[in-house]
Tab-separated table of C-alpha atoms in Angstrom:
chain	number	residue	atom	x	y	z
A	1	MET	CA	71.883	160.747	279.771
A	2	ALA	CA	70.200	157.714	281.369
A	3	TYR	CA	66.843	159.427	280.895
A	4	GLU	CA	67.615	160.802	277.437
A	5	TYR	CA	68.962	157.540	275.980
A	6	PRO	CA	67.658	154.728	278.229
A	7	ALA	CA	68.331	152.039	275.595
A	8	TYR	CA	72.040	152.927	275.272
A	9	GLY	CA	74.572	150.645	276.928
A	10	GLN	CA	77.446	151.946	279.057
A	11	HIS	CA	80.003	152.127	276.206
A	12	ARG	CA	77.620	153.867	273.832
A	13	VAL	CA	76.793	156.413	276.534
A	14	ALA	CA	80.524	156.946	277.136
A	15	ASN	CA	81.037	157.613	273.410
A	16	GLN	CA	78.108	160.014	273.359
A	17	LEU	CA	79.511	161.905	276.345
A	18	ARG	CA	82.931	162.165	274.682
A	19	GLN	CA	81.285	163.875	271.713
A	20	GLU	CA	79.912	166.394	274.191
A	21	GLY	CA	83.360	166.937	275.734
A	22	ILE	CA	82.849	164.799	278.838
A	23	MET	CA	85.588	162.197	279.226
A	24	VAL	CA	84.406	159.084	281.025
A	25	SER	CA	84.917	155.379	280.369
A	26	GLY	CA	82.224	152.760	279.932
A	27	SER	CA	83.036	151.312	283.355
A	28	GLY	CA	82.793	154.804	284.792
A	29	VAL	CA	79.296	155.170	283.354
A	30	ARG	CA	78.308	151.840	284.883
A	31	SER	CA	79.659	152.884	288.289
A	32	ILE	CA	77.476	155.992	288.184
A	33	TRP	CA	74.468	153.926	287.147
A	34	LEU	CA	75.055	151.515	290.022
A	35	ARG	CA	75.110	154.372	292.540
A	36	HIS	CA	71.736	155.544	291.250
A	37	ASP	CA	70.206	152.077	290.723
A	38	LEU	CA	70.133	152.530	286.930
A	39	GLU	CA	72.482	149.765	285.791
A	40	SER	CA	69.919	147.840	283.711
A	41	PHE	CA	67.758	148.863	280.755
A	42	LYS	CA	64.660	147.900	282.719
A	43	LYS	CA	65.614	150.095	285.684
A	44	ARG	CA	66.328	153.054	283.409
A	45	LEU	CA	62.922	152.647	281.785
A	46	ILE	CA	61.222	152.555	285.181
A	47	ALA	CA	63.080	155.717	286.193
A	48	LEU	CA	62.045	157.391	282.927
A	49	GLU	CA	58.386	156.421	283.368
A	50	THR	CA	58.447	157.736	286.940
A	51	LYS	CA	59.994	161.017	285.802
A	52	VAL	CA	57.367	161.452	283.079
A	53	ALA	CA	54.539	160.680	285.505
A	54	GLN	CA	55.846	163.156	288.098
A	55	GLU	CA	56.936	165.999	285.826
A	56	GLY	CA	54.711	165.525	282.782
A	57	CYS	CA	57.636	166.132	280.417
A	58	VAL	CA	57.449	165.465	276.660
A	59	LEU	CA	59.273	162.327	275.497
A	60	THR	CA	61.985	162.495	272.844
A	61	GLU	CA	62.088	160.118	269.873
A	62	ASN	CA	64.819	158.031	271.562
A	63	GLN	CA	62.757	157.741	274.732
A	64	LEU	CA	59.637	156.729	272.819
A	65	GLN	CA	61.583	154.076	270.900
A	66	ALA	CA	62.979	152.655	274.148
A	67	LEU	CA	59.523	152.429	275.711
A	68	GLU	CA	58.084	150.798	272.581
A	69	LYS	CA	60.954	148.302	272.539
A	70	ALA	CA	60.244	147.339	276.144
A	71	LYS	CA	56.521	147.029	275.464
A	72	ALA	CA	57.121	144.787	272.446
A	73	SER	CA	59.459	142.582	274.483
A	74	LYS	CA	56.856	142.137	277.209
A	75	GLU	CA	54.176	141.280	274.652
A	76	ALA	CA	56.439	138.774	272.913
A	77	HIS	CA	56.850	136.941	276.214
A	78	GLY	CA	53.146	137.021	276.956
A	79	GLU	CA	53.425	139.502	279.811
A	80	ILE	CA	50.661	141.929	280.684
A	81	GLU	CA	51.461	145.082	282.613
A	82	THR	CA	48.756	145.854	285.146
A	83	HIS	CA	48.683	148.008	288.271
A	84	HIS	CA	45.344	147.575	290.040
A	85	PRO	CA	41.858	146.100	289.560
A	86	GLY	CA	40.167	147.648	286.540
A	87	TYR	CA	43.434	148.934	285.042
A	88	LEU	CA	43.353	146.392	282.198
A	89	CYS	CA	40.706	143.763	281.521
A	90	ALA	CA	40.582	141.208	278.712
A	91	GLN	CA	37.529	140.109	276.740
A	92	ASP	CA	37.306	137.277	274.230
A	93	THR	CA	34.869	134.962	272.439
A	94	TYR	CA	35.086	131.198	272.983
A	95	TYR	CA	33.236	128.597	270.922
A	96	VAL	CA	31.898	126.086	273.437
A	97	GLY	CA	30.340	123.680	270.945
A	98	HIS	CA	27.023	122.538	269.465
A	99	ILE	CA	24.237	121.059	271.578
A	100	LYS	CA	21.187	119.421	270.041
A	101	GLY	CA	18.088	121.470	270.691
A	102	ILE	CA	20.073	124.614	271.513
A	103	GLY	CA	22.482	124.999	268.609
A	104	LYS	CA	25.909	126.603	268.555
A	105	ILE	CA	27.076	128.004	271.876
A	106	TYR	CA	29.505	130.898	272.176
A	107	GLN	CA	30.915	132.235	275.426
A	108	GLN	CA	31.833	135.835	276.128
A	109	THR	CA	34.762	135.836	278.561
A	110	PHE	CA	35.915	138.799	280.625
A	111	ILE	CA	38.926	138.769	282.985
A	112	ASP	CA	40.438	141.460	285.191
A	113	THR	CA	44.171	140.979	284.533
A	114	TYR	CA	45.264	142.183	287.988
A	115	SER	CA	43.037	140.060	290.222
A	116	ARG	CA	42.194	137.379	287.612
A	117	LEU	CA	38.523	137.790	288.491
A	118	ALA	CA	36.651	136.079	285.647
A	119	PHE	CA	33.162	136.448	284.193
A	120	ALA	CA	31.533	134.283	281.531
A	121	LYS	CA	28.181	134.315	279.763
A	122	VAL	CA	26.928	131.975	277.034
A	123	TYR	CA	25.050	132.988	273.881
A	124	THR	CA	23.829	131.300	270.693
A	125	GLU	CA	25.554	133.835	268.433
A	126	LYS	CA	28.446	136.270	268.370
A	127	ASN	CA	28.318	139.892	267.236
A	128	SER	CA	28.983	143.405	268.492
A	129	LEU	CA	25.654	143.615	270.343
A	130	ILE	CA	26.459	140.399	272.210
A	131	ALA	CA	29.925	141.678	273.166
A	132	ALA	CA	28.413	144.917	274.472
A	133	ASP	CA	25.644	143.045	276.301
A	134	MET	CA	28.270	141.082	278.221
A	135	LEU	CA	29.747	144.314	279.594
A	136	ASN	CA	26.382	145.879	280.302
A	137	ASP	CA	24.940	142.803	282.016
A	138	LYS	CA	27.927	141.514	283.982
A	139	GLU	CA	31.049	143.628	284.292
A	140	LEU	CA	29.931	147.248	284.504
A	141	PRO	CA	27.347	146.601	287.254
A	142	PHE	CA	29.954	144.731	289.303
A	143	PHE	CA	32.733	147.295	288.901
A	144	ASP	CA	30.301	150.148	289.571
A	145	SER	CA	29.032	148.465	292.735
A	146	GLU	CA	32.610	148.133	293.962
A	147	GLN	CA	33.441	151.717	292.957
A	148	VAL	CA	36.306	150.371	290.840
A	149	PRO	CA	36.857	152.331	287.595
A	150	LEU	CA	37.162	150.149	284.496
A	151	LEU	CA	39.875	151.883	282.464
A	152	ARG	CA	40.898	149.679	279.547
A	153	ILE	CA	39.829	146.487	277.763
A	154	LEU	CA	42.030	144.243	275.611
A	155	THR	CA	40.408	142.267	272.772
A	156	ASP	CA	41.434	140.637	269.527
A	157	GLN	CA	40.368	142.135	266.195
A	158	GLY	CA	37.294	139.962	265.731
A	159	THR	CA	34.305	141.664	264.103
A	160	GLU	CA	32.364	141.547	267.373
A	161	TYR	CA	34.966	143.904	268.908
A	162	ASN	CA	36.294	145.848	265.939
A	163	GLY	CA	34.466	148.245	263.608
A	164	HIS	CA	33.582	151.843	262.834
A	165	LYS	CA	33.414	153.783	266.083
A	166	GLU	CA	30.342	155.690	264.866
A	167	SER	CA	28.205	152.608	264.130
A	168	HIS	CA	29.729	149.538	265.816
A	169	ALA	CA	27.727	148.593	268.933
A	170	TYR	CA	30.715	147.458	271.009
A	171	GLU	CA	32.915	150.426	270.066
A	172	LEU	CA	30.013	152.798	270.762
A	173	TYR	CA	29.440	151.241	274.173
A	174	LEU	CA	33.095	151.595	275.182
A	175	ASN	CA	33.099	155.209	274.039
A	176	LEU	CA	29.895	155.894	275.981
A	177	GLU	CA	31.429	154.425	279.146
A	178	ASP	CA	34.784	156.173	278.538
A	179	ILE	CA	36.707	152.876	278.425
A	180	GLU	CA	39.911	152.700	276.383
A	181	HIS	CA	40.031	149.890	273.809
A	182	THR	CA	43.328	148.081	273.110
A	183	LYS	CA	43.501	145.432	270.378
A	184	THR	CA	46.019	142.678	269.783
A	185	LYS	CA	47.928	142.968	266.507
A	186	ALA	CA	46.547	141.086	263.518
A	187	TYR	CA	48.649	138.140	262.276
A	188	SER	CA	50.907	138.471	265.312
A	189	PRO	CA	52.020	135.682	267.687
A	190	GLN	CA	50.907	137.921	270.542
A	191	THR	CA	47.330	137.008	271.400
A	192	ASN	CA	44.875	137.493	274.193
A	193	GLY	CA	46.728	134.786	276.108
A	194	ILE	CA	45.116	135.299	279.506
A	195	CYS	CA	41.713	134.433	278.014
A	196	GLU	CA	43.096	131.503	276.035
A	197	ARG	CA	44.548	129.954	279.197
A	198	PHE	CA	41.264	130.506	281.017
A	199	HIS	CA	39.341	128.815	278.183
A	200	LYS	CA	41.561	125.725	278.396
A	201	THR	CA	41.029	125.577	282.150
A	202	MET	CA	37.283	126.048	281.823
A	203	LYS	CA	36.974	123.359	279.157
A	204	THR	CA	38.827	120.803	281.261
A	205	GLU	CA	37.505	121.673	284.710
A	206	CYS	CA	34.003	122.873	283.864
A	207	TYR	CA	32.491	122.038	280.469
A	208	ASP	CA	33.963	118.546	280.033
A	209	ILE	CA	32.486	117.589	283.408
A	210	LEU	CA	29.124	119.352	283.003
A	211	PHE	CA	28.407	117.848	279.584
A	212	ARG	CA	29.138	114.335	280.877
A	213	ARG	CA	26.843	114.738	283.859
A	214	LYS	CA	23.824	116.396	282.293
A	215	ILE	CA	21.870	116.815	279.076
A	216	TYR	CA	21.028	120.479	278.573
A	217	THR	CA	17.926	121.718	276.775
A	218	GLN	CA	18.134	125.438	277.599
A	219	LEU	CA	20.936	127.983	277.517
A	220	SER	CA	19.916	129.281	280.943
A	221	GLU	CA	20.655	125.874	282.490
A	222	ILE	CA	24.224	126.008	281.212
A	223	GLN	CA	24.617	129.574	282.479
A	224	ASN	CA	23.418	128.617	285.961
A	225	ASP	CA	25.944	125.793	286.203
A	226	ILE	CA	28.910	127.821	284.944
A	227	GLU	CA	28.025	130.557	287.454
A	228	GLN	CA	28.510	128.001	290.229
A	229	TRP	CA	31.868	126.955	288.783
A	230	LEU	CA	32.966	130.597	288.438
A	231	GLU	CA	32.191	131.161	292.106
A	232	PHE	CA	34.694	128.420	292.951
A	233	TYR	CA	37.214	129.613	290.349
A	234	ASN	CA	37.163	133.212	291.555
A	235	ARG	CA	37.273	132.579	295.298
A	236	GLU	CA	39.018	129.291	295.961
A	237	ARG	CA	41.052	127.937	293.061
A	238	ALA	CA	44.775	128.784	293.088
A	239	HIS	CA	46.326	129.804	289.785
A	240	SER	CA	49.630	130.637	288.119
A	241	VAL	CA	50.306	134.175	286.928
A	242	ASN	CA	52.430	135.727	284.203
A	243	ILE	CA	51.773	139.419	284.639
A	244	VAL	CA	53.632	142.507	285.754
A	245	MET	CA	51.864	143.902	288.793
A	246	GLY	CA	53.005	147.497	288.918
A	247	ARG	CA	56.749	146.993	289.183
A	248	HIS	CA	56.661	143.440	290.527
A	249	HIS	CA	56.727	140.257	288.485
A	250	GLY	CA	54.231	137.594	289.437
A	251	LYS	CA	55.547	135.205	286.835
A	252	HIS	CA	54.590	131.584	287.457
A	253	GLY	CA	53.814	132.304	291.096
A	254	MET	CA	50.687	131.096	292.851
A	255	MET	CA	47.987	133.467	294.033
A	256	GLN	CA	44.926	132.539	296.033
A	257	ARG	CA	41.724	134.112	294.771
A	258	GLY	CA	40.471	134.597	298.325
A	259	TRP	CA	41.885	138.106	297.801
A	260	LEU	CA	38.893	138.727	295.540
A	261	ARG	CA	36.354	139.005	298.322
A	262	LYS	CA	34.564	142.279	297.789
A	263	SER	CA	35.838	143.875	300.995
A	264	ASN	CA	39.406	143.470	299.768
A	265	TRP	CA	38.708	145.527	296.641
A	266	ARG	CA	37.572	148.411	298.847
A	267	ILE	CA	40.548	148.018	301.199
A	268	TYR	CA	42.929	148.106	298.209
A	269	PHE	CA	41.519	151.345	296.820
A	270	ALA	CA	41.272	152.988	300.237
A	271	HIS	CA	44.963	152.203	300.746
A	272	ARG	CA	45.883	153.556	297.293
A	273	THR	CA	43.946	156.764	297.960
A	274	ARG	CA	45.781	157.376	301.239
A	275	ILE	CA	49.139	156.970	299.471
A	276	LEU	CA	48.209	159.407	296.695
A	277	LEU	CA	46.994	162.033	299.162
A	278	LYS	CA	50.183	162.005	301.235
């Protein structure tokens, strides 16, 4: 019953069981749940997900509704569920500003939601070719070199990311690389928050300082300087997190990006492989 109706509370389950000829009180249901570590909705969902992953069973309508309810709740609170590097990455476009002699400057941002490893590249325009170029030039070579599969990318529904799969450059590129594309809902409070927070940090700690120190005449000069800042951001700067790492909350904790040294990526996946082969 906990698997079949994970969203039901103890009294509703008791009523359902009575209809099936099983007499048990709501407190009795809770006692059973406690013995099996199923007393909360969240724990019952985790147990259901584990069962589905292990047995490959087909979900009922009630089970699907419960999982969708949990997903919507996480999104409403700005949580991102992620399990390992490459599991879910976020990409977004950020308008940096206008510089005389260069013109409008747009930044393509890409963040691995598990490790918070960030990439950024500046352009003078934004379109689907630019969005695809960012992946082709920066992310895919890095993930391939680390033998880390890039499974899914989260974007908003901007025209640079969203279009006909048969003709849109970005959609075509993702399909070619077998990367799943997830989009935030239009007109929804839920946004690509991890990128938005990064953009605020980068404006304050990088761009505001760079543009006070130096007058830029070429886009490549800006790119060189933000690469230096990203090296610090990715390897030294501590940061707060609001993500669900596997089954563990990292909400508002502090994580040191020293974990991102390349050798640690390989150690992580070697460890995961040993577990799966046991």
